[in-house]
Amino acid sequence: MKHINHLSTRSYFINRFGKLSTSFMFYQMQDIAWEHAAKLGFGYDNLKVDEQFWVLSKLLVKIFRRPIWGEDFSLETWSRGTDGFFGYRDFNFVDKAGNIIIQATSSWLVLDAKTKRIVRLNEFENFPKYEESVFGENAGKVKSPKSETELHFTPVRFNEIDINQHFNSGRYIERIIDSYNFDFHQENELIEFEVNFLKEGLPSDSLAVKKQEIDNANHLCSVVRESDGAELIRARLVWCTR
């Protein structure tokens, strides 16, 4: 069963090129996922009763075209069921002509708030049955970037913390996007990204972005914590020339 939101590309959704920004693309997927999970009976409030919560583990997004400022589009999502541990969810961004302009697949876990252990989703009653991804595969494992460049750490900011008191998943993406300078963005546009969310960021952390350029189009990034050197997320980015 698909859940659909009809959206318009607001002025605060766009980047400096007048197109839907990567971070707001993510936030829209995050919002509709939470909304649909609630309708299915597995939402934030449902899980909170049992001291459990959803966490995003993996995400793969392919961007064929970004909506422009003022453009109306639809965002579709549906649950693809579970393999026992992961709950899978896919997304389509669809323009007014019915063209799919962005697609994504995601993998989620439910954690126990006290023990932080994974809760098996096949123990949930009426959880949707497993189906194949829009890409024919689930989001995969991203390699750690290799770089000798000195890292510049900055503290976690107030607005980067979510309702679970952890670093918001979308803010990691913002930090990575912002680690590229204006000249790079002027010449290149992100057309695909794959992210693994590995550890929880906390209000007391200081973080930095580590980066490796495989070639002009393919990059690996991670967000690193200063206190222990842990990678909190890893991301694979694919760029094209504007």
PDB file of C-alpha atoms in Angstrom:
ATOM      1  CA  MET A   1       0.000   0.000   0.000  1.00  0.00           C
ATOM      2  CA  LYS A   2       1.494   3.324  -1.110  1.00  0.00           C
ATOM      3  CA  HIS A   3       1.207   6.498   0.924  1.00  0.00           C
ATOM      4  CA  ILE A   4       1.337   9.708  -1.138  1.00  0.00           C
ATOM      5  CA  ASN A   5       1.972  13.364  -0.256  1.00  0.00           C
ATOM      6  CA  HIS A   6       1.369  16.109  -2.812  1.00  0.00           C
ATOM      7  CA  LEU A   7       4.063  18.759  -2.390  1.00  0.00           C
ATOM      8  CA  SER A   8       5.270  22.002  -3.879  1.00  0.00           C
ATOM      9  CA  THR A   9       8.888  23.122  -3.990  1.00  0.00           C
ATOM     10  CA  ARG A  10       8.815  25.998  -1.492  1.00  0.00           C
ATOM     11  CA  SER A  11      11.400  28.761  -1.444  1.00  0.00           C
ATOM     12  CA  TYR A  12      12.977  27.309   1.717  1.00  0.00           C
ATOM     13  CA  PHE A  13      13.301  23.855   0.066  1.00  0.00           C
ATOM     14  CA  ILE A  14      15.668  25.025  -2.669  1.00  0.00           C
ATOM     15  CA  ASN A  15      19.410  25.464  -3.072  1.00  0.00           C
ATOM     16  CA  ARG A  16      21.166  28.431  -4.675  1.00  0.00           C
ATOM     17  CA  PHE A  17      20.386  26.987  -8.120  1.00  0.00           C
ATOM     18  CA  GLY A  18      16.619  27.116  -7.539  1.00  0.00           C
ATOM     19  CA  LYS A  19      16.271  23.325  -7.260  1.00  0.00           C
ATOM     20  CA  LEU A  20      15.203  21.023  -4.415  1.00  0.00           C
ATOM     21  CA  SER A  21      18.174  20.786  -2.055  1.00  0.00           C
ATOM     22  CA  THR A  22      19.629  17.444  -1.031  1.00  0.00           C
ATOM     23  CA  SER A  23      18.896  18.032   2.642  1.00  0.00           C
ATOM     24  CA  PHE A  24      15.223  18.930   2.101  1.00  0.00           C
ATOM     25  CA  MET A  25      14.894  15.945  -0.229  1.00  0.00           C
ATOM     26  CA  PHE A  26      16.008  13.820   2.719  1.00  0.00           C
ATOM     27  CA  TYR A  27      13.739  15.585   5.224  1.00  0.00           C
ATOM     28  CA  GLN A  28      10.721  15.028   2.978  1.00  0.00           C
ATOM     29  CA  MET A  29      11.489  11.307   2.815  1.00  0.00           C
ATOM     30  CA  GLN A  30      12.003  11.203   6.568  1.00  0.00           C
ATOM     31  CA  ASP A  31       8.694  12.969   7.236  1.00  0.00           C
ATOM     32  CA  ILE A  32       6.582  10.798   4.960  1.00  0.00           C
ATOM     33  CA  ALA A  33       8.232   7.638   6.325  1.00  0.00           C
ATOM     34  CA  TRP A  34       7.291   8.600   9.899  1.00  0.00           C
ATOM     35  CA  GLU A  35       3.795   9.605   8.788  1.00  0.00           C
ATOM     36  CA  HIS A  36       3.165   6.335   6.954  1.00  0.00           C
ATOM     37  CA  ALA A  37       4.613   4.219   9.771  1.00  0.00           C
ATOM     38  CA  ALA A  38       2.105   5.849  12.132  1.00  0.00           C
ATOM     39  CA  LYS A  39      -0.761   4.978   9.788  1.00  0.00           C
ATOM     40  CA  LEU A  40       0.438   1.373   9.713  1.00  0.00           C
ATOM     41  CA  GLY A  41       0.513   1.283  13.516  1.00  0.00           C
ATOM     42  CA  PHE A  42       4.322   1.271  13.826  1.00  0.00           C
ATOM     43  CA  GLY A  43       4.956   5.004  14.278  1.00  0.00           C
ATOM     44  CA  TYR A  44       6.905   7.028  16.813  1.00  0.00           C
ATOM     45  CA  ASP A  45       4.079   7.154  19.365  1.00  0.00           C
ATOM     46  CA  ASN A  46       3.298   3.437  18.947  1.00  0.00           C
ATOM     47  CA  LEU A  47       6.888   2.395  19.611  1.00  0.00           C
ATOM     48  CA  LYS A  48       7.369   4.902  22.419  1.00  0.00           C
ATOM     49  CA  VAL A  49       4.857   2.950  24.525  1.00  0.00           C
ATOM     50  CA  ASP A  50       7.298   0.028  24.549  1.00  0.00           C
ATOM     51  CA  GLU A  51      10.356   2.294  24.865  1.00  0.00           C
ATOM     52  CA  GLN A  52      11.460   1.603  21.311  1.00  0.00           C
ATOM     53  CA  PHE A  53      12.336   3.872  18.389  1.00  0.00           C
ATOM     54  CA  TRP A  54      13.127   3.747  14.678  1.00  0.00           C
ATOM     55  CA  VAL A  55      16.623   4.503  13.355  1.00  0.00           C
ATOM     56  CA  LEU A  56      17.628   4.855   9.729  1.00  0.00           C
ATOM     57  CA  SER A  57      20.461   2.462   8.915  1.00  0.00           C
ATOM     58  CA  LYS A  58      21.031   2.674   5.144  1.00  0.00           C
ATOM     59  CA  LEU A  59      19.817   4.877   2.299  1.00  0.00           C
ATOM     60  CA  LEU A  60      20.377   4.853  -1.470  1.00  0.00           C
ATOM     61  CA  VAL A  61      19.051   7.753  -3.566  1.00  0.00           C
ATOM     62  CA  LYS A  62      19.216   8.244  -7.342  1.00  0.00           C
ATOM     63  CA  ILE A  63      18.348  11.690  -8.716  1.00  0.00           C
ATOM     64  CA  PHE A  64      17.261  11.913 -12.347  1.00  0.00           C
ATOM     65  CA  ARG A  65      15.953  15.483 -12.079  1.00  0.00           C
ATOM     66  CA  ARG A  66      15.381  17.842  -9.153  1.00  0.00           C
ATOM     67  CA  PRO A  67      12.079  19.752  -8.826  1.00  0.00           C
ATOM     68  CA  ILE A  68      12.530  23.479  -9.386  1.00  0.00           C
ATOM     69  CA  TRP A  69      11.221  26.348  -7.268  1.00  0.00           C
ATOM     70  CA  GLY A  70       7.416  26.409  -7.349  1.00  0.00           C
ATOM     71  CA  GLU A  71       7.079  23.016  -9.067  1.00  0.00           C
ATOM     72  CA  ASP A  72       4.381  20.652  -7.804  1.00  0.00           C
ATOM     73  CA  PHE A  73       5.277  16.981  -7.381  1.00  0.00           C
ATOM     74  CA  SER A  74       4.188  13.892  -5.471  1.00  0.00           C
ATOM     75  CA  LEU A  75       6.194  11.834  -3.020  1.00  0.00           C
ATOM     76  CA  GLU A  76       5.208   8.175  -2.743  1.00  0.00           C
ATOM     77  CA  THR A  77       6.403   5.714  -0.131  1.00  0.00           C
ATOM     78  CA  TRP A  78       5.606   2.151   0.817  1.00  0.00           C
ATOM     79  CA  SER A  79       6.887  -0.426   3.263  1.00  0.00           C
ATOM     80  CA  ARG A  80       8.670  -3.384   1.665  1.00  0.00           C
ATOM     81  CA  GLY A  81       8.414  -5.494   4.793  1.00  0.00           C
ATOM     82  CA  THR A  82      11.242  -7.026   6.805  1.00  0.00           C
ATOM     83  CA  ASP A  83      13.897  -9.722   6.736  1.00  0.00           C
ATOM     84  CA  GLY A  84      13.570 -10.019  10.500  1.00  0.00           C
ATOM     85  CA  PHE A  85      15.920  -7.214  11.493  1.00  0.00           C
ATOM     86  CA  PHE A  86      15.657  -4.482   8.848  1.00  0.00           C
ATOM     87  CA  GLY A  87      12.439  -2.778   7.856  1.00  0.00           C
ATOM     88  CA  TYR A  88      12.643  -1.719   4.198  1.00  0.00           C
ATOM     89  CA  ARG A  89      10.996   1.327   2.653  1.00  0.00           C
ATOM     90  CA  ASP A  90      11.141   2.780  -0.873  1.00  0.00           C
ATOM     91  CA  PHE A  91      10.302   6.208  -2.295  1.00  0.00           C
ATOM     92  CA  ASN A  92       9.354   7.765  -5.634  1.00  0.00           C
ATOM     93  CA  PHE A  93       9.315  11.492  -6.400  1.00  0.00           C
ATOM     94  CA  VAL A  94       6.879  11.918  -9.304  1.00  0.00           C
ATOM     95  CA  ASP A  95       6.329  15.066 -11.376  1.00  0.00           C
ATOM     96  CA  LYS A  96       2.969  16.303 -12.705  1.00  0.00           C
ATOM     97  CA  ALA A  97       3.504  14.443 -15.988  1.00  0.00           C
ATOM     98  CA  GLY A  98       3.830  11.149 -14.097  1.00  0.00           C
ATOM     99  CA  ASN A  99       7.590  10.871 -14.554  1.00  0.00           C
ATOM    100  CA  ILE A 100       9.666   9.412 -11.717  1.00  0.00           C
ATOM    101  CA  ILE A 101      12.360  12.024 -11.105  1.00  0.00           C
ATOM    102  CA  ILE A 102      13.965  10.693  -7.897  1.00  0.00           C
ATOM    103  CA  GLN A 103      13.972   7.180  -6.404  1.00  0.00           C
ATOM    104  CA  ALA A 104      15.263   5.851  -3.115  1.00  0.00           C
ATOM    105  CA  THR A 105      15.415   2.719  -1.006  1.00  0.00           C
ATOM    106  CA  SER A 106      16.045   2.676   2.735  1.00  0.00           C
ATOM    107  CA  SER A 107      16.733   0.202   5.533  1.00  0.00           C
ATOM    108  CA  TRP A 108      15.535   0.866   9.089  1.00  0.00           C
ATOM    109  CA  LEU A 109      15.999  -0.720  12.515  1.00  0.00           C
ATOM    110  CA  VAL A 110      13.932  -0.577  15.689  1.00  0.00           C
ATOM    111  CA  LEU A 111      16.040  -0.203  18.844  1.00  0.00           C
ATOM    112  CA  ASP A 112      15.214  -0.662  22.482  1.00  0.00           C
ATOM    113  CA  ALA A 113      15.635   2.757  24.120  1.00  0.00           C
ATOM    114  CA  LYS A 114      17.237   1.328  27.281  1.00  0.00           C
ATOM    115  CA  THR A 115      19.502  -1.419  25.975  1.00  0.00           C
ATOM    116  CA  LYS A 116      20.007  -0.028  22.409  1.00  0.00           C
ATOM    117  CA  ARG A 117      19.579  -3.587  21.174  1.00  0.00           C
ATOM    118  CA  ILE A 118      17.839  -4.350  17.883  1.00  0.00           C
ATOM    119  CA  VAL A 119      14.191  -5.408  18.124  1.00  0.00           C
ATOM    120  CA  ARG A 120      13.261  -8.158  15.659  1.00  0.00           C
ATOM    121  CA  LEU A 121      10.561  -6.819  13.324  1.00  0.00           C
ATOM    122  CA  ASN A 122       9.174 -10.264  12.492  1.00  0.00           C
ATOM    123  CA  GLU A 123       7.843 -10.268  16.042  1.00  0.00           C
ATOM    124  CA  PHE A 124       5.523  -7.342  15.172  1.00  0.00           C
ATOM    125  CA  GLU A 125       1.992  -8.378  14.241  1.00  0.00           C
ATOM    126  CA  ASN A 126       0.759  -7.488  10.740  1.00  0.00           C
ATOM    127  CA  PHE A 127       4.113  -6.111   9.563  1.00  0.00           C
ATOM    128  CA  PRO A 128       4.120  -5.985   5.712  1.00  0.00           C
ATOM    129  CA  LYS A 129       5.699  -8.868   3.820  1.00  0.00           C
ATOM    130  CA  TYR A 130       9.107  -8.488   2.170  1.00  0.00           C
ATOM    131  CA  GLU A 131       9.168  -7.188  -1.429  1.00  0.00           C
ATOM    132  CA  GLU A 132      11.982  -6.284  -3.837  1.00  0.00           C
ATOM    133  CA  SER A 133      13.426  -2.778  -3.985  1.00  0.00           C
ATOM    134  CA  VAL A 134      12.798  -0.341  -6.834  1.00  0.00           C
ATOM    135  CA  PHE A 135      16.464  -0.900  -7.730  1.00  0.00           C
ATOM    136  CA  GLY A 136      16.342  -4.681  -7.394  1.00  0.00           C
ATOM    137  CA  GLU A 137      18.726  -4.438  -4.432  1.00  0.00           C
ATOM    138  CA  ASN A 138      18.838  -2.868  -1.012  1.00  0.00           C
ATOM    139  CA  ALA A 139      21.202  -0.077  -0.020  1.00  0.00           C
ATOM    140  CA  GLY A 140      24.638  -1.613   0.461  1.00  0.00           C
ATOM    141  CA  LYS A 141      27.748  -1.231   2.571  1.00  0.00           C
ATOM    142  CA  VAL A 142      29.786   1.929   1.974  1.00  0.00           C
ATOM    143  CA  LYS A 143      33.575   1.793   2.265  1.00  0.00           C
ATOM    144  CA  SER A 144      35.477   4.027   4.653  1.00  0.00           C
ATOM    145  CA  PRO A 145      37.262   6.941   2.933  1.00  0.00           C
ATOM    146  CA  LYS A 146      41.061   7.048   2.983  1.00  0.00           C
ATOM    147  CA  SER A 147      42.643  10.453   3.452  1.00  0.00           C
ATOM    148  CA  GLU A 148      45.661  12.010   5.167  1.00  0.00           C
ATOM    149  CA  THR A 149      44.142  15.506   5.101  1.00  0.00           C
ATOM    150  CA  GLU A 150      43.933  17.099   8.544  1.00  0.00           C
ATOM    151  CA  LEU A 151      40.393  17.085   9.912  1.00  0.00           C
ATOM    152  CA  HIS A 152      38.753  20.236  11.265  1.00  0.00           C
ATOM    153  CA  PHE A 153      36.317  19.429  14.081  1.00  0.00           C
ATOM    154  CA  THR A 154      33.389  21.625  15.069  1.00  0.00           C
ATOM    155  CA  PRO A 155      30.932  21.157  17.960  1.00  0.00           C
ATOM    156  CA  VAL A 156      27.431  19.791  17.487  1.00  0.00           C
ATOM    157  CA  ARG A 157      24.927  22.649  17.295  1.00  0.00           C
ATOM    158  CA  PHE A 158      21.562  22.903  19.065  1.00  0.00           C
ATOM    159  CA  ASN A 159      19.503  22.554  15.859  1.00  0.00           C
ATOM    160  CA  GLU A 160      21.374  19.386  14.882  1.00  0.00           C
ATOM    161  CA  ILE A 161      19.851  17.332  17.726  1.00  0.00           C
ATOM    162  CA  ASP A 162      16.576  15.452  17.138  1.00  0.00           C
ATOM    163  CA  ILE A 163      13.718  14.416  19.413  1.00  0.00           C
ATOM    164  CA  ASN A 164      15.610  11.265  20.459  1.00  0.00           C
ATOM    165  CA  GLN A 165      18.465  13.528  21.661  1.00  0.00           C
ATOM    166  CA  HIS A 166      20.767  12.250  18.914  1.00  0.00           C
ATOM    167  CA  PHE A 167      22.398  13.986  15.955  1.00  0.00           C
ATOM    168  CA  ASN A 168      19.689  14.254  13.277  1.00  0.00           C
ATOM    169  CA  SER A 169      20.318  11.995  10.283  1.00  0.00           C
ATOM    170  CA  GLY A 170      19.685  14.789   7.785  1.00  0.00           C
ATOM    171  CA  ARG A 171      22.216  17.048   9.482  1.00  0.00           C
ATOM    172  CA  TYR A 172      24.979  14.572   8.631  1.00  0.00           C
ATOM    173  CA  ILE A 173      24.058  15.002   4.970  1.00  0.00           C
ATOM    174  CA  GLU A 174      24.098  18.772   5.368  1.00  0.00           C
ATOM    175  CA  ARG A 175      27.569  18.643   6.926  1.00  0.00           C
ATOM    176  CA  ILE A 176      28.865  16.583   4.002  1.00  0.00           C
ATOM    177  CA  ILE A 177      27.261  18.829   1.359  1.00  0.00           C
ATOM    178  CA  ASP A 178      28.595  21.937   3.126  1.00  0.00           C
ATOM    179  CA  SER A 179      32.125  20.493   3.209  1.00  0.00           C
ATOM    180  CA  TYR A 180      32.375  21.197  -0.544  1.00  0.00           C
ATOM    181  CA  ASN A 181      33.126  24.794  -1.518  1.00  0.00           C
ATOM    182  CA  PHE A 182      31.034  27.083  -3.719  1.00  0.00           C
ATOM    183  CA  ASP A 183      33.231  26.569  -6.778  1.00  0.00           C
ATOM    184  CA  PHE A 184      32.791  22.800  -6.609  1.00  0.00           C
ATOM    185  CA  HIS A 185      28.999  23.097  -6.363  1.00  0.00           C
ATOM    186  CA  GLN A 186      28.995  25.626  -9.197  1.00  0.00           C
ATOM    187  CA  GLU A 187      30.555  23.028 -11.485  1.00  0.00           C
ATOM    188  CA  ASN A 188      29.037  19.798 -10.144  1.00  0.00           C
ATOM    189  CA  GLU A 189      25.628  18.436  -9.151  1.00  0.00           C
ATOM    190  CA  LEU A 190      24.934  15.444  -6.895  1.00  0.00           C
ATOM    191  CA  ILE A 191      23.020  12.737  -8.774  1.00  0.00           C
ATOM    192  CA  GLU A 192      23.365   9.732  -6.447  1.00  0.00           C
ATOM    193  CA  PHE A 193      24.225   9.119  -2.819  1.00  0.00           C
ATOM    194  CA  GLU A 194      24.369   6.075  -0.586  1.00  0.00           C
ATOM    195  CA  VAL A 195      24.667   6.463   3.180  1.00  0.00           C
ATOM    196  CA  ASN A 196      25.334   4.075   6.077  1.00  0.00           C
ATOM    197  CA  PHE A 197      24.364   5.435   9.500  1.00  0.00           C
ATOM    198  CA  LEU A 198      26.716   3.680  11.927  1.00  0.00           C
ATOM    199  CA  LYS A 199      26.724   5.324  15.359  1.00  0.00           C
ATOM    200  CA  GLU A 200      24.746   7.886  17.328  1.00  0.00           C
ATOM    201  CA  GLY A 201      26.026  11.441  17.497  1.00  0.00           C
ATOM    202  CA  LEU A 202      25.438  13.252  20.804  1.00  0.00           C
ATOM    203  CA  PRO A 203      25.159  16.915  21.872  1.00  0.00           C
ATOM    204  CA  SER A 204      28.629  16.827  23.435  1.00  0.00           C
ATOM    205  CA  ASP A 205      30.395  15.645  20.256  1.00  0.00           C
ATOM    206  CA  SER A 206      32.714  17.530  17.920  1.00  0.00           C
ATOM    207  CA  LEU A 207      32.586  16.314  14.332  1.00  0.00           C
ATOM    208  CA  ALA A 208      34.512  16.588  11.075  1.00  0.00           C
ATOM    209  CA  VAL A 209      34.027  15.394   7.484  1.00  0.00           C
ATOM    210  CA  LYS A 210      36.638  13.039   6.028  1.00  0.00           C
ATOM    211  CA  LYS A 211      36.754  12.803   2.243  1.00  0.00           C
ATOM    212  CA  GLN A 212      38.306  10.689  -0.507  1.00  0.00           C
ATOM    213  CA  GLU A 213      37.960  11.431  -4.221  1.00  0.00           C
ATOM    214  CA  ILE A 214      38.034   8.116  -6.095  1.00  0.00           C
ATOM    215  CA  ASP A 215      37.784  10.084  -9.349  1.00  0.00           C
ATOM    216  CA  ASN A 216      36.072  13.302 -10.463  1.00  0.00           C
ATOM    217  CA  ALA A 217      32.599  11.778 -10.192  1.00  0.00           C
ATOM    218  CA  ASN A 218      32.877   9.309  -7.313  1.00  0.00           C
ATOM    219  CA  HIS A 219      33.670  10.321  -3.760  1.00  0.00           C
ATOM    220  CA  LEU A 220      33.640   8.658  -0.338  1.00  0.00           C
ATOM    221  CA  CYS A 221      32.938  10.646   2.814  1.00  0.00           C
ATOM    222  CA  SER A 222      32.459  10.017   6.501  1.00  0.00           C
ATOM    223  CA  VAL A 223      31.557  12.098   9.534  1.00  0.00           C
ATOM    224  CA  VAL A 224      34.149  11.461  12.249  1.00  0.00           C
ATOM    225  CA  ARG A 225      33.883  12.082  15.995  1.00  0.00           C
ATOM    226  CA  GLU A 226      36.881  13.755  17.617  1.00  0.00           C
ATOM    227  CA  SER A 227      36.742  12.042  21.028  1.00  0.00           C
ATOM    228  CA  ASP A 228      37.265   8.487  19.784  1.00  0.00           C
ATOM    229  CA  GLY A 229      37.862   8.774  16.022  1.00  0.00           C
ATOM    230  CA  ALA A 230      34.670   6.817  15.283  1.00  0.00           C
ATOM    231  CA  GLU A 231      32.918   7.184  11.939  1.00  0.00           C
ATOM    232  CA  LEU A 232      29.271   8.026  12.651  1.00  0.00           C
ATOM    233  CA  ILE A 233      28.226   7.742   9.021  1.00  0.00           C
ATOM    234  CA  ARG A 234      29.785   6.816   5.702  1.00  0.00           C
ATOM    235  CA  ALA A 235      28.555   8.130   2.368  1.00  0.00           C
ATOM    236  CA  ARG A 236      29.211   7.368  -1.274  1.00  0.00           C
ATOM    237  CA  LEU A 237      28.540  10.348  -3.565  1.00  0.00           C
ATOM    238  CA  VAL A 238      28.222  10.473  -7.346  1.00  0.00           C
ATOM    239  CA  TRP A 239      28.517  13.854  -9.075  1.00  0.00           C
ATOM    240  CA  CYS A 240      27.960  15.024 -12.649  1.00  0.00           C
ATOM    241  CA  THR A 241      29.030  18.210 -14.397  1.00  0.00           C
ATOM    242  CA  ARG A 242      26.349  20.913 -14.482  1.00  0.00           C
TER     243      ARG A 242
END
